[in-house]
Amino acid sequence: PPSKLIELPHIAGYKEFRWAPDSRSILFIQTIEGVTNIYRQSLEEDSVTKVTKFETGIIWRFDLSENGIVLAKGNQSSNVIVVENFK
């Protein structure tokens, strides 16, 4: 059996997560009210800590480097156009 089960919060879209360098937590992205940030879920405690403090935009992907976190961030937009045939 697994030594520990961790239930991450619902993550819209894909589930993007990484092991933290210390192997004691998992980093994951979560979008709340249209803004995405990276969070840390401890394996030793039930605590979740917000790692980034973005106020706008969506993190599409992230990874860890020797110097910190590298990420792709932007905005999502869409347009709807209705074309009607007026005679």
GROMACS .gro file of N, CA and C in nm:
model
  261
    1PRO      N    1   0.083  -0.121   0.000
    1PRO     CA    2   0.000   0.000   0.000
    1PRO      C    3   0.087   0.127   0.000
    2PRO      N    4   0.033   0.238  -0.050
    2PRO     CA    5   0.110   0.362  -0.049
    2PRO      C    6   0.142   0.406   0.093
    3SER      N    7   0.255   0.472   0.110
    3SER     CA    8   0.292   0.519   0.243
    3SER      C    9   0.213   0.643   0.284
    4LYS      N   10   0.165   0.718   0.186
    4LYS     CA   11   0.083   0.836   0.216
    4LYS      C   12   0.003   0.874   0.092
    5LEU      N   13  -0.122   0.913   0.112
    5LEU     CA   14  -0.206   0.963   0.004
    5LEU      C   15  -0.229   1.111   0.026
    6ILE      N   16  -0.216   1.187  -0.081
    6ILE     CA   17  -0.239   1.331  -0.075
    6ILE      C   18  -0.344   1.366  -0.177
    7GLU      N   19  -0.446   1.435  -0.134
    7GLU     CA   20  -0.550   1.479  -0.225
    7GLU      C   21  -0.528   1.627  -0.257
    8LEU      N   22  -0.490   1.653  -0.381
    8LEU     CA   23  -0.470   1.791  -0.422
    8LEU      C   24  -0.606   1.853  -0.452
    9PRO      N   25  -0.618   1.985  -0.436
    9PRO     CA   26  -0.745   2.051  -0.469
    9PRO      C   27  -0.777   2.032  -0.617
   10HIS      N   28  -0.904   2.050  -0.653
   10HIS     CA   29  -0.943   2.039  -0.793
   10HIS      C   30  -0.864   2.140  -0.874
   11ILE      N   31  -0.801   2.093  -0.980
   11ILE     CA   32  -0.721   2.179  -1.065
   11ILE      C   33  -0.788   2.183  -1.202
   12ALA      N   34  -0.834   2.300  -1.242
   12ALA     CA   35  -0.902   2.312  -1.371
   12ALA      C   36  -0.807   2.279  -1.484
   13GLY      N   37  -0.858   2.212  -1.586
   13GLY     CA   38  -0.776   2.177  -1.702
   13GLY      C   39  -0.688   2.058  -1.671
   14TYR      N   40  -0.562   2.070  -1.696
   14TYR     CA   41  -0.469   1.961  -1.673
   14TYR      C   42  -0.413   1.969  -1.532
   15LYS      N   43  -0.357   1.860  -1.487
   15LYS     CA   44  -0.299   1.857  -1.353
   15LYS      C   45  -0.148   1.869  -1.365
   16GLU      N   46  -0.100   1.987  -1.343
   16GLU     CA   47   0.042   2.018  -1.355
   16GLU      C   48   0.101   2.022  -1.214
   17PHE      N   49   0.195   1.933  -1.184
   17PHE     CA   50   0.258   1.937  -1.052
   17PHE      C   51   0.400   1.885  -1.062
   18ARG      N   52   0.483   1.921  -0.964
   18ARG     CA   53   0.624   1.882  -0.960
   18ARG      C   54   0.663   1.853  -0.816
   19TRP      N   55   0.757   1.762  -0.801
   19TRP     CA   56   0.818   1.741  -0.670
   19TRP      C   57   0.904   1.862  -0.638
   20ALA      N   58   0.899   1.910  -0.516
   20ALA     CA   59   0.989   2.017  -0.472
   20ALA      C   60   1.130   1.960  -0.460
   21PRO      N   61   1.232   2.043  -0.476
   21PRO     CA   62   1.370   1.994  -0.469
   21PRO      C   63   1.405   1.920  -0.340
   22ASP      N   64   1.341   1.955  -0.229
   22ASP     CA   65   1.370   1.888  -0.102
   22ASP      C   66   1.294   1.756  -0.085
   23SER      N   67   1.210   1.721  -0.182
   23SER     CA   68   1.129   1.598  -0.180
   23SER      C   69   1.035   1.589  -0.060
   24ARG      N   70   1.004   1.701   0.001
   24ARG     CA   71   0.914   1.703   0.116
   24ARG      C   72   0.779   1.767   0.085
   25SER      N   73   0.763   1.809  -0.040
   25SER     CA   74   0.637   1.872  -0.079
   25SER      C   75   0.618   1.861  -0.229
   26ILE      N   76   0.496   1.891  -0.272
   26ILE     CA   77   0.460   1.890  -0.413
   26ILE      C   78   0.415   2.031  -0.450
   27LEU      N   79   0.465   2.080  -0.562
   27LEU     CA   80   0.423   2.210  -0.614
   27LEU      C   81   0.319   2.187  -0.722
   28PHE      N   82   0.212   2.265  -0.721
   28PHE     CA   83   0.108   2.249  -0.822
   28PHE      C   84   0.047   2.384  -0.855
   29ILE      N   85  -0.019   2.392  -0.971
   29ILE     CA   86  -0.087   2.515  -1.008
   29ILE      C   87  -0.235   2.501  -0.980
   30GLN      N   88  -0.294   2.613  -0.942
   30GLN     CA   89  -0.438   2.617  -0.920
   30GLN      C   90  -0.490   2.754  -0.961
   31THR      N   91  -0.601   2.753  -1.034
   31THR     CA   92  -0.664   2.877  -1.077
   31THR      C   93  -0.785   2.906  -0.989
   32ILE      N   94  -0.784   3.023  -0.929
   32ILE     CA   95  -0.895   3.067  -0.844
   32ILE      C   96  -0.943   3.201  -0.898
   33GLU      N   97  -1.070   3.207  -0.934
   33GLU     CA   98  -1.132   3.328  -0.989
   33GLU      C   99  -1.051   3.384  -1.106
   34GLY      N  100  -1.004   3.297  -1.195
   34GLY     CA  101  -0.935   3.339  -1.316
   34GLY      C  102  -0.788   3.372  -1.301
   35VAL      N  103  -0.733   3.356  -1.181
   35VAL     CA  104  -0.592   3.385  -1.157
   35VAL      C  105  -0.522   3.257  -1.111
   36THR      N  106  -0.411   3.225  -1.177
   36THR     CA  107  -0.338   3.103  -1.145
   36THR      C  108  -0.214   3.135  -1.062
   37ASN      N  109  -0.191   3.055  -0.960
   37ASN     CA  110  -0.069   3.065  -0.880
   37ASN      C  111  -0.016   2.925  -0.855
   38ILE      N  112   0.107   2.920  -0.808
   38ILE     CA  113   0.171   2.793  -0.772
   38ILE      C  114   0.160   2.777  -0.620
   39TYR      N  115   0.122   2.657  -0.578
   39TYR     CA  116   0.105   2.626  -0.437
   39TYR      C  117   0.195   2.509  -0.399
   40ARG      N  118   0.228   2.501  -0.271
   40ARG     CA  119   0.310   2.393  -0.218
   40ARG      C  120   0.228   2.313  -0.117
   41GLN      N  121   0.216   2.181  -0.143
   41GLN     CA  122   0.147   2.090  -0.050
   41GLN      C  123   0.254   2.010   0.023
   42SER      N  124   0.263   2.028   0.153
   42SER     CA  125   0.360   1.955   0.234
   42SER      C  126   0.322   1.808   0.242
   43LEU      N  127   0.422   1.722   0.241
   43LEU     CA  128   0.397   1.579   0.260
   43LEU      C  129   0.395   1.541   0.407
   44GLU      N  130   0.452   1.628   0.491
   44GLU     CA  131   0.461   1.599   0.633
   44GLU      C  132   0.344   1.657   0.712
   45GLU      N  133   0.280   1.759   0.656
   45GLU     CA  134   0.167   1.825   0.721
   45GLU      C  135   0.055   1.837   0.620
   46ASP      N  136  -0.060   1.883   0.664
   46ASP     CA  137  -0.171   1.906   0.573
   46ASP      C  138  -0.172   2.048   0.519
   47SER      N  139  -0.065   2.121   0.540
   47SER     CA  140  -0.063   2.262   0.502
   47SER      C  141  -0.038   2.282   0.353
   48VAL      N  142  -0.106   2.383   0.299
   48VAL     CA  143  -0.086   2.427   0.161
   48VAL      C  144  -0.041   2.573   0.168
   49THR      N  145   0.069   2.605   0.099
   49THR     CA  146   0.125   2.739   0.100
   49THR      C  147   0.126   2.795  -0.041
   50LYS      N  148   0.085   2.919  -0.055
   50LYS     CA  149   0.090   2.987  -0.184
   50LYS      C  150   0.233   3.031  -0.211
   51VAL      N  151   0.291   2.987  -0.323
   51VAL     CA  152   0.431   3.016  -0.355
   51VAL      C  153   0.443   3.145  -0.436
   52THR      N  154   0.361   3.161  -0.540
   52THR     CA  155   0.362   3.283  -0.619
   52THR      C  156   0.248   3.373  -0.575
   53LYS      N  157   0.257   3.499  -0.609
   53LYS     CA  158   0.155   3.595  -0.565
   53LYS      C  159   0.103   3.676  -0.683
   54PHE      N  160   0.072   3.608  -0.793
   54PHE     CA  161   0.018   3.677  -0.910
   54PHE      C  162  -0.125   3.722  -0.883
   55GLU      N  163  -0.161   3.837  -0.938
   55GLU     CA  164  -0.297   3.889  -0.922
   55GLU      C  165  -0.376   3.883  -1.052
   56THR      N  166  -0.308   3.853  -1.163
   56THR     CA  167  -0.375   3.839  -1.293
   56THR      C  168  -0.307   3.727  -1.372
   57GLY      N  169  -0.378   3.677  -1.471
   57GLY     CA  170  -0.318   3.583  -1.566
   57GLY      C  171  -0.327   3.437  -1.525
   58ILE      N  172  -0.286   3.355  -1.621
   58ILE     CA  173  -0.290   3.210  -1.605
   58ILE      C  174  -0.151   3.153  -1.625
   59ILE      N  175  -0.110   3.065  -1.537
   59ILE     CA  176   0.016   2.991  -1.556
   59ILE      C  177  -0.018   2.869  -1.639
   60TRP      N  178   0.039   2.861  -1.758
   60TRP     CA  179   0.010   2.750  -1.848
   60TRP      C  180   0.095   2.629  -1.816
   61ARG      N  181   0.220   2.650  -1.786
   61ARG     CA  182   0.314   2.543  -1.753
   61ARG      C  183   0.418   2.598  -1.656
   62PHE      N  184   0.478   2.510  -1.579
   62PHE     CA  185   0.590   2.553  -1.495
   62PHE      C  186   0.685   2.436  -1.475
   63ASP      N  187   0.807   2.470  -1.438
   63ASP     CA  188   0.907   2.370  -1.406
   63ASP      C  189   1.005   2.433  -1.308
   64LEU      N  190   1.088   2.351  -1.252
   64LEU     CA  191   1.185   2.398  -1.154
   64LEU      C  192   1.322   2.401  -1.217
   65SER      N  193   1.400   2.503  -1.183
   65SER     CA  194   1.538   2.512  -1.229
   65SER      C  195   1.627   2.523  -1.106
   66GLU      N  196   1.757   2.526  -1.127
   66GLU     CA  197   1.850   2.541  -1.014
   66GLU      C  198   1.832   2.676  -0.945
   67ASN      N  199   1.782   2.775  -1.021
   67ASN     CA  200   1.768   2.910  -0.968
   67ASN      C  201   1.627   2.944  -0.922
   68GLY      N  202   1.534   2.851  -0.933
   68GLY     CA  203   1.398   2.879  -0.891
   68GLY      C  204   1.295   2.815  -0.983
   69ILE      N  205   1.190   2.890  -1.011
   69ILE     CA  206   1.079   2.839  -1.092
   69ILE      C  207   1.080   2.910  -1.226
   70VAL      N  208   1.061   2.835  -1.332
   70VAL     CA  209   1.044   2.891  -1.465
   70VAL      C  210   0.900   2.859  -1.507
   71LEU      N  211   0.831   2.957  -1.566
   71LEU     CA  212   0.692   2.932  -1.600
   71LEU      C  213   0.650   3.007  -1.726
   72ALA      N  214   0.544   2.958  -1.787
   72ALA     CA  215   0.479   3.024  -1.900
   72ALA      C  216   0.348   3.079  -1.849
   73LYS      N  217   0.329   3.210  -1.858
   73LYS     CA  218   0.212   3.276  -1.801
   73LYS      C  219   0.154   3.372  -1.903
   74GLY      N  220   0.024   3.385  -1.904
   74GLY     CA  221  -0.041   3.479  -1.995
   74GLY      C  222  -0.188   3.491  -1.963
   75ASN      N  223  -0.261   3.539  -2.062
   75ASN     CA  224  -0.405   3.557  -2.045
   75ASN      C  225  -0.478   3.471  -2.146
   76GLN      N  226  -0.598   3.434  -2.114
   76GLN     CA  227  -0.681   3.359  -2.205
   76GLN      C  228  -0.791   3.452  -2.253
   77SER      N  229  -0.809   3.454  -2.384
   77SER     CA  230  -0.916   3.537  -2.438
   77SER      C  231  -0.988   3.460  -2.547
   78SER      N  232  -1.110   3.497  -2.568
   78SER     CA  233  -1.188   3.436  -2.675
   78SER      C  234  -1.292   3.536  -2.721
   79ASN      N  235  -1.329   3.524  -2.846
   79ASN     CA  236  -1.429   3.613  -2.904
   79ASN      C  237  -1.538   3.529  -2.968
   80VAL      N  238  -1.657   3.580  -2.961
   80VAL     CA  239  -1.769   3.517  -3.030
   80VAL      C  240  -1.823   3.619  -3.128
   81ILE      N  241  -1.834   3.579  -3.252
   81ILE     CA  242  -1.886   3.668  -3.355
   81ILE      C  243  -2.011   3.604  -3.415
   82VAL      N  244  -2.120   3.678  -3.420
   82VAL     CA  245  -2.244   3.629  -3.479
   82VAL      C  246  -2.261   3.701  -3.612
   83VAL      N  247  -2.273   3.624  -3.717
   83VAL     CA  248  -2.294   3.680  -3.851
   83VAL      C  249  -2.435   3.641  -3.894
   84GLU      N  250  -2.515   3.742  -3.924
   84GLU     CA  251  -2.651   3.717  -3.968
   84GLU      C  252  -2.667   3.766  -4.110
   85ASN      N  253  -2.748   3.699  -4.184
   85ASN     CA  254  -2.774   3.736  -4.322
   85ASN      C  255  -2.899   3.826  -4.325
   86PHE      N  256  -2.877   3.955  -4.346
   86PHE     CA  257  -2.988   4.049  -4.352
   86PHE      C  258  -3.024   4.072  -4.498
   87LYS      N  259  -3.147   4.049  -4.536
   87LYS     CA  260  -3.192   4.071  -4.675
   87LYS      C  261  -3.294   4.179  -4.680
   0.00000   0.00000   0.00000
